[in-house]
Amino acid sequence: MSRTLLLLRHAKSSWDDPDLADHDRPLAPRGERAAPAMGRLLARSGPVPAYVLCSSAVRARQTWAHVAAQLAVEIEVQYAEAVYRSGPSGLTAMIQRFPEAADPAMIVGHNPVMQTLARQLTRPEDSPERRRLLKKFPTAALAQIELEVSGWREVKSGAGRLVRFVRPRDLE
């Protein structure tokens, strides 16, 4: 048995207002274009998440809203400041508490944590996707990981295989 985990980095954020707190930065125009494109990818080729854990940061919430608008189903979503503040081990602990029926599941979060988490959860196989992921996890990029576990509680380092890594520019 396996579980599917999708890691989506928030889309490009705006730096137009230097007085705005980092948590409150919205998407930039480029992010407004990239996030729906990732949603269309999921709608077209899947997998569509059954459950989403999303950072409470404005840019992450907006990213998820654009992705969700492209999907034709209701999806359970939880917004958590902990996603904004946690490192890879904290996110792994959150994954281990996902509802068992939530498969596939998605995290919408931030770098460098998303890249580190993807690296830690996957075996060090040599593939073009993994090399791209290790080099850079750009904004609005999506990593699809198949975890060889029977339940979320069993998720640990090296339990998964990187199935797909898609960057917005791959969709152009």
mmCIF file of C-alpha atoms in Angstrom:
data_model
loop_
_atom_site.group_PDB
_atom_site.id
_atom_site.type_symbol
_atom_site.label_atom_id
_atom_site.label_comp_id
_atom_site.label_asym_id
_atom_site.label_seq_id
_atom_site.Cartn_x
_atom_site.Cartn_y
_atom_site.Cartn_z
ATOM 1 C CA MET A 1 0.000 0.000 0.000
ATOM 2 C CA SER A 2 1.155 3.536 -0.578
ATOM 3 C CA ARG A 3 0.189 7.151 -0.008
ATOM 4 C CA THR A 4 0.527 10.071 -2.410
ATOM 5 C CA LEU A 5 1.880 13.366 -1.102
ATOM 6 C CA LEU A 6 1.924 16.533 -3.182
ATOM 7 C CA LEU A 7 4.220 19.368 -2.146
ATOM 8 C CA LEU A 8 3.335 22.701 -3.733
ATOM 9 C CA ARG A 9 5.453 25.752 -3.121
ATOM 10 C CA HIS A 10 3.431 28.968 -3.078
ATOM 11 C CA ALA A 11 3.448 30.954 -6.311
ATOM 12 C CA LYS A 12 5.585 34.066 -6.832
ATOM 13 C CA SER A 13 4.855 36.736 -4.243
ATOM 14 C CA SER A 14 4.906 40.490 -4.551
ATOM 15 C CA TRP A 15 7.553 42.666 -2.951
ATOM 16 C CA ASP A 16 5.836 45.909 -4.035
ATOM 17 C CA ASP A 17 5.077 47.015 -0.456
ATOM 18 C CA PRO A 18 8.320 46.935 1.572
ATOM 19 C CA ASP A 19 6.404 47.731 4.775
ATOM 20 C CA LEU A 20 4.212 44.625 4.502
ATOM 21 C CA ALA A 21 5.053 41.795 6.884
ATOM 22 C CA ASP A 22 6.391 38.668 5.141
ATOM 23 C CA HIS A 23 3.341 36.648 6.223
ATOM 24 C CA ASP A 24 1.035 39.193 4.552
ATOM 25 C CA ARG A 25 2.658 39.429 1.111
ATOM 26 C CA PRO A 26 0.203 38.666 -1.724
ATOM 27 C CA LEU A 27 0.909 37.025 -5.055
ATOM 28 C CA ALA A 28 2.670 38.920 -7.809
ATOM 29 C CA PRO A 29 1.173 38.911 -11.339
ATOM 30 C CA ARG A 30 3.492 36.034 -12.280
ATOM 31 C CA GLY A 31 2.130 34.051 -9.331
ATOM 32 C CA GLU A 32 -1.433 34.892 -10.355
ATOM 33 C CA ARG A 33 -0.686 33.161 -13.684
ATOM 34 C CA ALA A 34 1.357 30.204 -12.396
ATOM 35 C CA ALA A 35 -0.988 29.000 -9.647
ATOM 36 C CA PRO A 36 -4.013 28.403 -11.927
ATOM 37 C CA ALA A 37 -1.706 26.647 -14.403
ATOM 38 C CA MET A 38 -0.718 24.166 -11.697
ATOM 39 C CA GLY A 39 -4.395 23.690 -10.866
ATOM 40 C CA ARG A 40 -5.152 22.936 -14.518
ATOM 41 C CA LEU A 41 -2.320 20.392 -14.522
ATOM 42 C CA LEU A 42 -3.842 18.593 -11.531
ATOM 43 C CA ALA A 43 -7.333 18.748 -13.050
ATOM 44 C CA ARG A 44 -6.021 17.290 -16.320
ATOM 45 C CA SER A 45 -3.597 14.622 -15.118
ATOM 46 C CA GLY A 46 -4.124 14.326 -11.350
ATOM 47 C CA PRO A 47 -3.828 13.420 -8.706
ATOM 48 C CA VAL A 48 -6.392 15.745 -7.152
ATOM 49 C CA PRO A 49 -5.781 15.990 -3.408
ATOM 50 C CA ALA A 50 -8.437 14.814 -0.974
ATOM 51 C CA TYR A 51 -6.896 16.903 1.800
ATOM 52 C CA VAL A 52 -4.763 20.059 1.824
ATOM 53 C CA LEU A 53 -2.659 21.504 4.616
ATOM 54 C CA CYS A 54 -1.891 25.085 3.640
ATOM 55 C CA SER A 55 0.310 27.721 5.202
ATOM 56 C CA SER A 56 -1.631 30.619 6.684
ATOM 57 C CA ALA A 57 0.551 33.106 4.754
ATOM 58 C CA VAL A 58 -1.456 35.222 2.300
ATOM 59 C CA ARG A 59 0.563 34.109 -0.731
ATOM 60 C CA ALA A 60 0.065 30.419 0.127
ATOM 61 C CA ARG A 61 -3.670 30.855 0.710
ATOM 62 C CA GLN A 62 -3.986 32.714 -2.605
ATOM 63 C CA THR A 63 -1.973 30.005 -4.371
ATOM 64 C CA TRP A 64 -4.307 27.319 -3.054
ATOM 65 C CA ALA A 65 -7.404 29.376 -3.985
ATOM 66 C CA HIS A 66 -6.181 29.635 -7.598
ATOM 67 C CA VAL A 67 -5.361 25.905 -7.747
ATOM 68 C CA ALA A 68 -8.667 24.893 -6.137
ATOM 69 C CA ALA A 69 -10.642 27.041 -8.580
ATOM 70 C CA GLN A 70 -9.419 24.752 -11.384
ATOM 71 C CA LEU A 71 -10.555 21.558 -9.654
ATOM 72 C CA ALA A 72 -14.150 20.377 -9.909
ATOM 73 C CA VAL A 73 -14.419 18.844 -6.441
ATOM 74 C CA GLU A 74 -14.724 19.930 -2.833
ATOM 75 C CA ILE A 75 -11.446 19.420 -1.005
ATOM 76 C CA GLU A 76 -10.900 19.527 2.744
ATOM 77 C CA VAL A 77 -8.379 22.252 3.506
ATOM 78 C CA GLN A 78 -6.767 23.254 6.776
ATOM 79 C CA TYR A 79 -4.836 26.503 7.112
ATOM 80 C CA ALA A 80 -2.058 26.487 9.685
ATOM 81 C CA GLU A 81 0.505 29.033 10.761
ATOM 82 C CA ALA A 82 2.649 26.053 11.769
ATOM 83 C CA VAL A 83 3.245 25.307 8.065
ATOM 84 C CA TYR A 84 4.643 28.838 7.708
ATOM 85 C CA ARG A 85 6.897 28.470 10.765
ATOM 86 C CA SER A 86 7.929 24.781 10.752
ATOM 87 C CA GLY A 87 10.994 23.097 9.402
ATOM 88 C CA PRO A 88 11.068 19.721 7.649
ATOM 89 C CA SER A 89 10.783 17.687 10.865
ATOM 90 C CA GLY A 90 7.768 19.733 11.972
ATOM 91 C CA LEU A 91 6.065 19.188 8.611
ATOM 92 C CA THR A 92 6.831 15.476 8.774
ATOM 93 C CA ALA A 93 5.134 15.343 12.181
ATOM 94 C CA MET A 94 2.103 17.129 10.679
ATOM 95 C CA ILE A 95 1.997 14.612 7.806
ATOM 96 C CA GLN A 96 2.038 11.783 10.339
ATOM 97 C CA ARG A 97 -1.171 13.255 11.799
ATOM 98 C CA PHE A 98 -3.028 13.541 8.469
ATOM 99 C CA PRO A 99 -6.460 11.877 8.465
ATOM 100 C CA GLU A 100 -6.006 8.296 7.275
ATOM 101 C CA ALA A 101 -8.684 8.735 4.586
ATOM 102 C CA ALA A 102 -6.821 11.746 3.183
ATOM 103 C CA ASP A 103 -5.085 10.299 0.162
ATOM 104 C CA PRO A 104 -3.750 11.958 -1.892
ATOM 105 C CA ALA A 105 -2.778 14.829 0.397
ATOM 106 C CA MET A 106 -1.081 18.137 -0.346
ATOM 107 C CA ILE A 107 0.963 20.694 1.555
ATOM 108 C CA VAL A 108 1.099 24.261 0.233
ATOM 109 C CA GLY A 109 4.163 25.809 1.802
ATOM 110 C CA HIS A 110 7.435 27.651 1.522
ATOM 111 C CA ASN A 111 11.055 27.173 0.632
ATOM 112 C CA PRO A 112 13.624 26.112 1.650
ATOM 113 C CA VAL A 113 11.455 23.755 3.707
ATOM 114 C CA MET A 114 9.523 22.267 0.770
ATOM 115 C CA GLN A 115 12.717 21.382 -1.096
ATOM 116 C CA THR A 116 14.365 19.918 2.011
ATOM 117 C CA LEU A 117 11.258 17.919 2.895
ATOM 118 C CA ALA A 118 11.006 16.508 -0.649
ATOM 119 C CA ARG A 119 14.682 15.554 -0.549
ATOM 120 C CA GLN A 120 14.365 13.908 2.866
ATOM 121 C CA LEU A 121 11.205 11.944 2.110
ATOM 122 C CA THR A 122 12.480 10.511 -1.174
ATOM 123 C CA ARG A 123 15.143 7.949 -1.888
ATOM 124 C CA PRO A 124 18.279 9.337 -3.565
ATOM 125 C CA GLU A 125 17.511 7.953 -7.020
ATOM 126 C CA ASP A 126 19.190 9.577 -9.979
ATOM 127 C CA SER A 127 16.499 10.958 -12.263
ATOM 128 C CA PRO A 128 16.105 14.188 -14.234
ATOM 129 C CA GLU A 129 13.193 15.205 -11.960
ATOM 130 C CA ARG A 130 15.182 14.664 -8.774
ATOM 131 C CA ARG A 131 18.190 16.548 -10.159
ATOM 132 C CA ARG A 132 15.913 19.502 -11.006
ATOM 133 C CA LEU A 133 14.324 19.364 -7.550
ATOM 134 C CA LEU A 134 17.704 19.269 -5.803
ATOM 135 C CA LYS A 135 18.954 22.192 -7.871
ATOM 136 C CA LYS A 136 15.961 24.466 -7.251
ATOM 137 C CA PHE A 137 12.346 24.228 -6.051
ATOM 138 C CA PRO A 138 10.949 27.368 -7.716
ATOM 139 C CA THR A 139 7.753 29.159 -6.809
ATOM 140 C CA ALA A 140 4.578 27.266 -7.790
ATOM 141 C CA ALA A 141 6.559 24.059 -8.386
ATOM 142 C CA LEU A 142 4.863 20.748 -7.559
ATOM 143 C CA ALA A 143 6.515 17.574 -6.294
ATOM 144 C CA GLN A 144 4.523 14.339 -6.336
ATOM 145 C CA ILE A 145 5.855 11.711 -3.941
ATOM 146 C CA GLU A 146 4.658 8.119 -3.628
ATOM 147 C CA LEU A 147 5.258 7.040 -0.039
ATOM 148 C CA GLU A 148 5.614 3.314 0.511
ATOM 149 C CA VAL A 149 3.674 3.283 3.763
ATOM 150 C CA SER A 150 0.310 1.845 4.746
ATOM 151 C CA GLY A 151 -0.643 4.903 6.789
ATOM 152 C CA TRP A 152 0.463 8.493 7.305
ATOM 153 C CA ARG A 153 1.791 7.642 10.794
ATOM 154 C CA GLU A 154 4.558 5.622 9.118
ATOM 155 C CA VAL A 155 5.966 8.477 7.023
ATOM 156 C CA LYS A 156 9.702 8.937 7.566
ATOM 157 C CA SER A 157 12.846 9.895 5.696
ATOM 158 C CA GLY A 158 13.492 7.833 2.594
ATOM 159 C CA ALA A 159 9.998 6.304 2.558
ATOM 160 C CA GLY A 160 9.084 7.741 -0.820
ATOM 161 C CA ARG A 161 9.861 7.990 -4.479
ATOM 162 C CA LEU A 162 9.692 11.202 -6.481
ATOM 163 C CA VAL A 163 7.162 10.461 -9.213
ATOM 164 C CA ARG A 164 6.942 13.910 -10.766
ATOM 165 C CA PHE A 165 8.416 17.368 -10.358
ATOM 166 C CA VAL A 166 6.771 20.112 -12.391
ATOM 167 C CA ARG A 167 7.784 23.755 -12.536
ATOM 168 C CA PRO A 168 5.543 26.459 -14.001
ATOM 169 C CA ARG A 169 7.946 26.931 -16.896
ATOM 170 C CA ASP A 170 7.505 23.246 -17.790
ATOM 171 C CA LEU A 171 3.873 24.090 -18.608
ATOM 172 C CA GLU A 172 4.622 26.965 -20.968
#
